[in-house]
Short mmCIF file of C-alpha atoms and ligand atoms in Angstrom, two decimals:
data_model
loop_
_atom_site.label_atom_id
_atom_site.label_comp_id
_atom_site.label_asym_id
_atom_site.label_seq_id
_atom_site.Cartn_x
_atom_site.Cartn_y
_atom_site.Cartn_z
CA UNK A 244 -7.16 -17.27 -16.83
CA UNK A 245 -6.76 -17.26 -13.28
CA UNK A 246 -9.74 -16.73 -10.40
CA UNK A 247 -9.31 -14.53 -7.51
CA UNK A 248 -9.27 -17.58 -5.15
CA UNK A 249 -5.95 -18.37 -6.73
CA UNK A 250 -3.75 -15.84 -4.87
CA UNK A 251 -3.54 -17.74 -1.25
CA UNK A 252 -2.79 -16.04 1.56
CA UNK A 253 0.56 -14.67 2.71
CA UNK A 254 3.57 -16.49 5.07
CA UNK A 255 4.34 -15.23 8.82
CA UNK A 256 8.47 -14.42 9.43
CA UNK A 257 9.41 -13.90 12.45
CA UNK A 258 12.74 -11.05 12.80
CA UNK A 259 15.43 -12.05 15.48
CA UNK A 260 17.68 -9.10 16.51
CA UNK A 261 19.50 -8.37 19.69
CA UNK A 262 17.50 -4.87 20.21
CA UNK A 263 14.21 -6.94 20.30
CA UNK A 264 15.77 -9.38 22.28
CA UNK A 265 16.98 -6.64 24.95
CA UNK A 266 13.72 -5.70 25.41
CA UNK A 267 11.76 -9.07 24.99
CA UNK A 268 9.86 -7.91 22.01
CA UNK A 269 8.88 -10.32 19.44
CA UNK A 270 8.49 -9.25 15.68
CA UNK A 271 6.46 -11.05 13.24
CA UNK A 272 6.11 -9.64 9.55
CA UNK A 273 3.11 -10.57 7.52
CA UNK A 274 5.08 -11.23 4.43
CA UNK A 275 2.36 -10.17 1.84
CA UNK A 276 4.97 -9.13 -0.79
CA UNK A 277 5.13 -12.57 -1.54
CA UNK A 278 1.00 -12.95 -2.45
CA UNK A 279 1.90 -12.45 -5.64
CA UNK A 280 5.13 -11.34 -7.46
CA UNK A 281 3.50 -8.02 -9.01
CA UNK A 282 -0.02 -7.70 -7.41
CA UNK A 283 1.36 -8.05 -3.75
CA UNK A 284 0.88 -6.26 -0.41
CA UNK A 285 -1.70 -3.78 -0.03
CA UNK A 286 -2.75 -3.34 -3.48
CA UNK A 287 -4.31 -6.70 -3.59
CA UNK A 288 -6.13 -6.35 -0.25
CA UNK A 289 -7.49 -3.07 -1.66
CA UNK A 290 -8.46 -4.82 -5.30
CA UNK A 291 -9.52 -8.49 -4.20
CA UNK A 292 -13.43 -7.28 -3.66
CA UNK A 293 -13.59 -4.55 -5.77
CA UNK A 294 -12.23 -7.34 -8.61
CA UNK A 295 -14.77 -9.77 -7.13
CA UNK A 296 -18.11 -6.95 -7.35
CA UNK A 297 -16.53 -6.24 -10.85
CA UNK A 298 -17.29 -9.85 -11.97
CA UNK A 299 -20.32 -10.56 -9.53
CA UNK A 300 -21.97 -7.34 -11.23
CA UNK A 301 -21.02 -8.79 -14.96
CA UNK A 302 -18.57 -6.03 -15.53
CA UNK A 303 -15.42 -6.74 -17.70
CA UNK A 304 -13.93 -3.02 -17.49
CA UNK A 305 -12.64 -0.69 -15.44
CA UNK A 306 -11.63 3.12 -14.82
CA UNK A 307 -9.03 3.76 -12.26
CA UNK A 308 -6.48 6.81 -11.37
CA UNK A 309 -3.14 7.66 -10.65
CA UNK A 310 0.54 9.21 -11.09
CA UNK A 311 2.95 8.20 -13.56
CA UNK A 312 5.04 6.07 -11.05
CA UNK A 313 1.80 4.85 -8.53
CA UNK A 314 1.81 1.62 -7.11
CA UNK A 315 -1.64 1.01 -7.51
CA UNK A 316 -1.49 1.48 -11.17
CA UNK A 317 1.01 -1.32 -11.75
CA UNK A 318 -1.13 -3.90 -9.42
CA UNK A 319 -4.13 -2.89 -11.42
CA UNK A 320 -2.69 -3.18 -14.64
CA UNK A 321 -1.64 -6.88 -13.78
CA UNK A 322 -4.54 -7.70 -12.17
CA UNK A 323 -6.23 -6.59 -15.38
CA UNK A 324 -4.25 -9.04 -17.63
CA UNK A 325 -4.31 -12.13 -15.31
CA UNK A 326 -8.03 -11.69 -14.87
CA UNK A 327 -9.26 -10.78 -18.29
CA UNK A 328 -10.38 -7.17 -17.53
CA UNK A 329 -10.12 -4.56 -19.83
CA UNK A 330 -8.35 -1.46 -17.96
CA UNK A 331 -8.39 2.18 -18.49
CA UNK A 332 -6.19 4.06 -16.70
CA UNK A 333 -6.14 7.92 -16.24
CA UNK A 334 -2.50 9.22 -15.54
CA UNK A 335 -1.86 12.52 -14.31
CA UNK A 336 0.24 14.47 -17.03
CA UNK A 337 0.36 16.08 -19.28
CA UNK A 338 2.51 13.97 -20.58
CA UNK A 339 3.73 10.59 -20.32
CA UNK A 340 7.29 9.49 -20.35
CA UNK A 341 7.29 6.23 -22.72
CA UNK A 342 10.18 4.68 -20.69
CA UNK A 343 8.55 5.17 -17.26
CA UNK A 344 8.56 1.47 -16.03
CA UNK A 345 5.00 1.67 -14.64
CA UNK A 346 3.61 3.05 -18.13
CA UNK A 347 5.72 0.26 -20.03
CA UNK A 348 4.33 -2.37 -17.86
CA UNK A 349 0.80 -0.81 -17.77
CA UNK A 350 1.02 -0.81 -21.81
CA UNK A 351 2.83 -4.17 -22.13
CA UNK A 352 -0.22 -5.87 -20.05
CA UNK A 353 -2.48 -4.00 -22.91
CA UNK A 354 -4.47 -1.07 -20.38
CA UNK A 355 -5.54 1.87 -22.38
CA UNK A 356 -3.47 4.97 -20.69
CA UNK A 357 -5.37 8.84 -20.52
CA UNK A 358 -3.11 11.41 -19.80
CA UNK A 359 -4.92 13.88 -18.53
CA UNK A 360 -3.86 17.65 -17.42
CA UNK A 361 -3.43 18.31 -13.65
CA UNK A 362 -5.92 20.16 -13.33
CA UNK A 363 -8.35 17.91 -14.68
CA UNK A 364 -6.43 15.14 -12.55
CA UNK A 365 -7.52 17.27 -9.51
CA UNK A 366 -11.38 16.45 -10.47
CA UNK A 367 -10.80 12.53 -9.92
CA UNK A 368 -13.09 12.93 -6.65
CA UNK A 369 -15.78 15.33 -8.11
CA UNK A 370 -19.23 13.53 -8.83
CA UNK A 371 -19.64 15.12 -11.78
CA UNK A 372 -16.50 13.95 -13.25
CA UNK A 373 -17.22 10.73 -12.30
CA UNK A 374 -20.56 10.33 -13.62
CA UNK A 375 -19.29 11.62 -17.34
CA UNK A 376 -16.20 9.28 -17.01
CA UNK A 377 -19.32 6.91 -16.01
CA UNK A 378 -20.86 7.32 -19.25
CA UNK A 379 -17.73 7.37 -21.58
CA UNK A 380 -16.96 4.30 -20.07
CA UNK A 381 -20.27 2.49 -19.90
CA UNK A 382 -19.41 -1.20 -19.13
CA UNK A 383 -16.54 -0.53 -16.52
CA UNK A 384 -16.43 -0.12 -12.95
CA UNK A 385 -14.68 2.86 -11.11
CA UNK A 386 -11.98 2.16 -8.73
CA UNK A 387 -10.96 5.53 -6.53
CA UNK A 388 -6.82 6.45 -7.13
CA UNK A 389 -5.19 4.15 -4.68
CA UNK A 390 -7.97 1.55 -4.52
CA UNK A 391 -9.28 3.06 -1.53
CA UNK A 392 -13.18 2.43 -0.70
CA UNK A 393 -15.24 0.29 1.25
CA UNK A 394 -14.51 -2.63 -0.93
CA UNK A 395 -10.51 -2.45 -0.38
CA UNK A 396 -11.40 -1.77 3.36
CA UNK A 397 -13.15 -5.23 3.82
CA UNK A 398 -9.82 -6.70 1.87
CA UNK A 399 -7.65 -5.30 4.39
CA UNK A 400 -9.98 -6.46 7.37
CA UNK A 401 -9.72 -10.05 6.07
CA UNK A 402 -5.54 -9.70 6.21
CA UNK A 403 -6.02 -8.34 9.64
CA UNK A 404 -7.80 -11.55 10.65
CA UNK A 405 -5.10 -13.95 9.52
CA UNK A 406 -2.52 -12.25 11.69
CA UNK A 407 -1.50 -13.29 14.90
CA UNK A 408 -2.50 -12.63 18.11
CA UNK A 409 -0.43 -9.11 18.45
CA UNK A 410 -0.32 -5.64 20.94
CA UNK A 411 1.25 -3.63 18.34
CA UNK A 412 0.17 -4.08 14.01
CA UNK A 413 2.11 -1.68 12.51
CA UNK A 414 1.78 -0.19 9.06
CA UNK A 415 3.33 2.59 6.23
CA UNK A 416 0.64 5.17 5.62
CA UNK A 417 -0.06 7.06 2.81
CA UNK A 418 -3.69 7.50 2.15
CA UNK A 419 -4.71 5.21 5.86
CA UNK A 420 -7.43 3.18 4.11
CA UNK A 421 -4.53 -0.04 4.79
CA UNK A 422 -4.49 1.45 8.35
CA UNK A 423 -8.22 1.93 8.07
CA UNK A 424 -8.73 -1.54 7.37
CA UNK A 425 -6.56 -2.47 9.94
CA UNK A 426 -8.19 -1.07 12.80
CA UNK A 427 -11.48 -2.44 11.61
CA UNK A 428 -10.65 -5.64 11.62
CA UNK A 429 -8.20 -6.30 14.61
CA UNK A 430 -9.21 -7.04 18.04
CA UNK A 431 -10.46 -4.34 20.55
CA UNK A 432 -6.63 -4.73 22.09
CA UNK A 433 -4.65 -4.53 20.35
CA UNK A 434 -3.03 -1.30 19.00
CA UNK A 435 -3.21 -0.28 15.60
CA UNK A 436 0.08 2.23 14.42
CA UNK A 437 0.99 3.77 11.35
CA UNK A 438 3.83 5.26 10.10
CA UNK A 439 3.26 8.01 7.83
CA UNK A 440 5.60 8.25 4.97
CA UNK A 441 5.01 11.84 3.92
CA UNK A 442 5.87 14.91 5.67
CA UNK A 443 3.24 17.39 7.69
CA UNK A 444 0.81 14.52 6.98
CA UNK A 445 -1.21 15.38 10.05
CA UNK A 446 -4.49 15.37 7.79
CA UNK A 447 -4.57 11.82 8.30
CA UNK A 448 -5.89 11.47 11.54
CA UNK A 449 -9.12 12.79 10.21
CA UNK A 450 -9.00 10.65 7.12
CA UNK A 451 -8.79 7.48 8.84
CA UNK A 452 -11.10 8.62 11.35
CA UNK A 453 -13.74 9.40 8.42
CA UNK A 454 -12.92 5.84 6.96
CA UNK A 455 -14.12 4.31 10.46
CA UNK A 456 -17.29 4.00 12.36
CA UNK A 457 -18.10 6.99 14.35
CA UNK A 458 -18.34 5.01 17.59
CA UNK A 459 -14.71 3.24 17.11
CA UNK A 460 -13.28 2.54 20.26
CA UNK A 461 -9.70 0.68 19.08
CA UNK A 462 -6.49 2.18 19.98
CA UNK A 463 -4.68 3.52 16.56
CA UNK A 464 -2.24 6.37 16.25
CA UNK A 465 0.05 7.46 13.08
CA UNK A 466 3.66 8.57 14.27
CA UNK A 467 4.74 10.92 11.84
CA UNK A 468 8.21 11.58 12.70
CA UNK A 469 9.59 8.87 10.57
CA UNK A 470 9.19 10.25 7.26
CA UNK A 471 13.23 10.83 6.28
CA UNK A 472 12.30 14.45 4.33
CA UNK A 473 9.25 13.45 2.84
CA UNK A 474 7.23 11.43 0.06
CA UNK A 475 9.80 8.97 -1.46
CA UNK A 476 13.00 11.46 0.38
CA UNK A 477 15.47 9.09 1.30
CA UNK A 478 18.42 9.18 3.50
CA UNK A 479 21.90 6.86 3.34
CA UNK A 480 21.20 5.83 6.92
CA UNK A 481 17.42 4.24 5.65
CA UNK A 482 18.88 3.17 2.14
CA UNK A 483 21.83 0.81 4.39
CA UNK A 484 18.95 0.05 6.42
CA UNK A 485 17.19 -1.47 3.79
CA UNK A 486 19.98 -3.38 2.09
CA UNK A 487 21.00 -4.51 5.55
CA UNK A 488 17.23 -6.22 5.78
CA UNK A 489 17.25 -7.69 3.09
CA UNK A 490 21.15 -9.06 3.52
CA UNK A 491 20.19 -10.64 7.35
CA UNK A 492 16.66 -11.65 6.72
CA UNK A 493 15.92 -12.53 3.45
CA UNK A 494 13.42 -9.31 4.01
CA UNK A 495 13.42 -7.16 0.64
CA UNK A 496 12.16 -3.64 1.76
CA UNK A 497 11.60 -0.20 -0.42
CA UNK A 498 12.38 3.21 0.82
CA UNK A 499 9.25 4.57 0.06
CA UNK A 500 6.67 2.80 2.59
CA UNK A 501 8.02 -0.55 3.63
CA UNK A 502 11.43 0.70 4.59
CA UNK A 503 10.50 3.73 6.75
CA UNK A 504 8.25 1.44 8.52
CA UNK A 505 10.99 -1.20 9.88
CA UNK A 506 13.19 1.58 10.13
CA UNK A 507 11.00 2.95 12.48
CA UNK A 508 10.15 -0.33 14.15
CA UNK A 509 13.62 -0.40 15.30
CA UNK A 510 14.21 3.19 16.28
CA UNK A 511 10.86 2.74 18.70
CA UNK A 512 11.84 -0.60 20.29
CA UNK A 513 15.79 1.18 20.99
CA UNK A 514 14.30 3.77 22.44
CA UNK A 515 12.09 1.64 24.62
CA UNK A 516 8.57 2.42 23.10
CA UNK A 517 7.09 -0.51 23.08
CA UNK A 518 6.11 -2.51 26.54
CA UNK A 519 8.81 -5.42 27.28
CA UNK A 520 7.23 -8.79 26.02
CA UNK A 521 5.19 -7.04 23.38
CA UNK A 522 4.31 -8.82 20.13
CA UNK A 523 4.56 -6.70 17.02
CA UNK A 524 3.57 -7.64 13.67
CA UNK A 525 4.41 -5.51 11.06
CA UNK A 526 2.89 -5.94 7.73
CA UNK A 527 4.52 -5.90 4.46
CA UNK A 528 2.63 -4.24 1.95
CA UNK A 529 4.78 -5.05 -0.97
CA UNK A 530 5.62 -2.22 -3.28
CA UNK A 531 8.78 -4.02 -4.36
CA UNK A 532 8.59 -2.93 -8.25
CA UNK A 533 8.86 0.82 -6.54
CA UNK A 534 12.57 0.41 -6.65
CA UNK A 535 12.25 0.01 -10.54
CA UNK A 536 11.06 3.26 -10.25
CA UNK A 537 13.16 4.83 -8.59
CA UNK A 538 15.95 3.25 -9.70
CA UNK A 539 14.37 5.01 -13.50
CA UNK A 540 14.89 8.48 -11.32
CA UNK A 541 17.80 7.53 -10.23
CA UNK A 542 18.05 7.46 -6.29
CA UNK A 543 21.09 5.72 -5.82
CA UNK A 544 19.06 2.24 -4.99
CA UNK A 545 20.96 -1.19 -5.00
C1 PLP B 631 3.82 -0.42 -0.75
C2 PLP B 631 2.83 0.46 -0.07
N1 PLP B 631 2.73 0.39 1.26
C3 PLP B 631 1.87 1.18 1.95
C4 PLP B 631 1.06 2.09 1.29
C5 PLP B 631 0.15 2.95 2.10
O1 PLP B 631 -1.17 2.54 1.96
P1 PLP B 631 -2.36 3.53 2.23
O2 PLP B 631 -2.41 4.50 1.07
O3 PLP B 631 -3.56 2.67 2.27
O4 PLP B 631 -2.09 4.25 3.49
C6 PLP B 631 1.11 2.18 -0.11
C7 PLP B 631 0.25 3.14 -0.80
O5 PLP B 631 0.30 3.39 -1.96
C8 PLP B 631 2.03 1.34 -0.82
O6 PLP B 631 2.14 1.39 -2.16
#
């Protein structure tokens, strides 16, 4: 069995490309797809210390949520095997597809799945509903859909202190606890942006700003007009983008989060956004087995 201490931190790459070099800009990219090949990116950041309170509080379950294709669930359900946990995972439904590659892995790495109706799926934030799940499921501990809570906050401040010194650390957003954690734990200069990957998103400013201390004083902004049509929308422009990445730098990217973020990273330093000389790192928060899934719904993905 492995210990937590076994996944070691993440490598540094640094992106050459004449539009940086035009305008001076250098662009690092915390590489944490490669913390581990499944539970990589943000989704071990967010589980690390809720894993650790798990097995500091004796605890050898847990309860967590999410759709049929979530990231999340397919860290978890890894996480669960390599560490000996015993994982119960509520799936929004009504039904589940048996050849959804999220449920296969989430089976083959032996978590119990609950399909549960949408509606009842809507109650995952209720007290009530948590305190009866709470009681059918005495021994486990209850992990929010997404991993985000103050745990996988703390997570995500300890990746923000192995980064570089930096003006810009730039993010996907789809919930903001990563950018959350970000903020928290970067220095009072430098600037904290996300890009959000769903459309009319503009919720998320008050999200994140519930997720931080009332008297935060860091710069952080989301850009939302980066979001190609929507939650996991994808154009051909972004899909060459992507394969052209990955082709030039070795850098695998997703459409869903990672690749709307260095899409965007480009279209802001062409059009002069950032200050000449700035230093931008970018953080990859993994999501690589994504393209399984949507390669299952079949968006024309290489
Ligand atoms: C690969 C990847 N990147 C970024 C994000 C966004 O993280 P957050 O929900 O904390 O904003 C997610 C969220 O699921 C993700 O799976």
């Amino acid at each position: 069995m492995l210990a937590l201490s076994d996944i070691h931190e993440s490598p540094i790459q640094t992106i050459r490309h004449p539009v940086l070099e035009k305008h001076a800009l250098t662009l690092h990219v915390k590489r944490d797809d490669l913390l581990h090949p499944v539970i990589q990116g943000n989704k071990w950041r967010k589980l690390k210390y809720n894993l650790q309170h798990l097995q500091q509080s004796g605890l050898k379950e847990l309860v967590t949520f999410g759709g049929a294709f979530s990231n999340h669930l397919y860290a978890t359900s890894m996480a669960c095997k390599i560490f000996a946990i015993k994982g119960h995972l509520i799936v929004r439904g009504p039904e589940l597809d048996p050849h959804n590659p999220t449920l296969k892995m989430a089976s083959a790495c032996g978590l119990t799945l609950h399909p549960v109706s949408r509606l009842e799926y809507k109650k995952r934030h209720q007290a009530d509903y948590l305190q009866a799940l709470q009681t059918r499921f005495k021994h486990a501990f209850i992990i929010p859909e997404g991993g985000t809570n103050i745990l996988a906050l703390k997570g995500v401040e300890e990746l923000a202190s192995t980064l570089p010194a930096s003006d810009y650390v730039m993010t996907a957003v789809g919930s903001g606890g990563t950018l959350a954690g970000l903020v928290a734990g970067t220095p009072e200069h430098t600037q904290v942006l996300g890009i959000a990957v769903l459309k009319g998103a503009q919720y998320l400013e008050q999200e994140v700003g519930n997720l931080l201390p009332d008297n935060t004083t860091k710069p952080w902004q989301i850009l939302h007009n980066f979001h190609h049509g929507g939650y996991a929308k994808t154009t051909p422009e972004l899909l060459s983008f992507c394969t052209q990445m990955k082709k030039r730098y070795a850098l695998p990217l997703e459409p869903v989060y990672t690749g709307k973020l260095f899409f965007a990273i480009f279209a802001l330093a062409e059009q002069g956004y950032f200050e000449n000389g700035s230093v931008i790192t970018a953080i990859h928060t993994g999501g690589l087995q994504g393209l399984d899934g949507l390669r299952y719904m079949q968006k024309n993905i290489a």
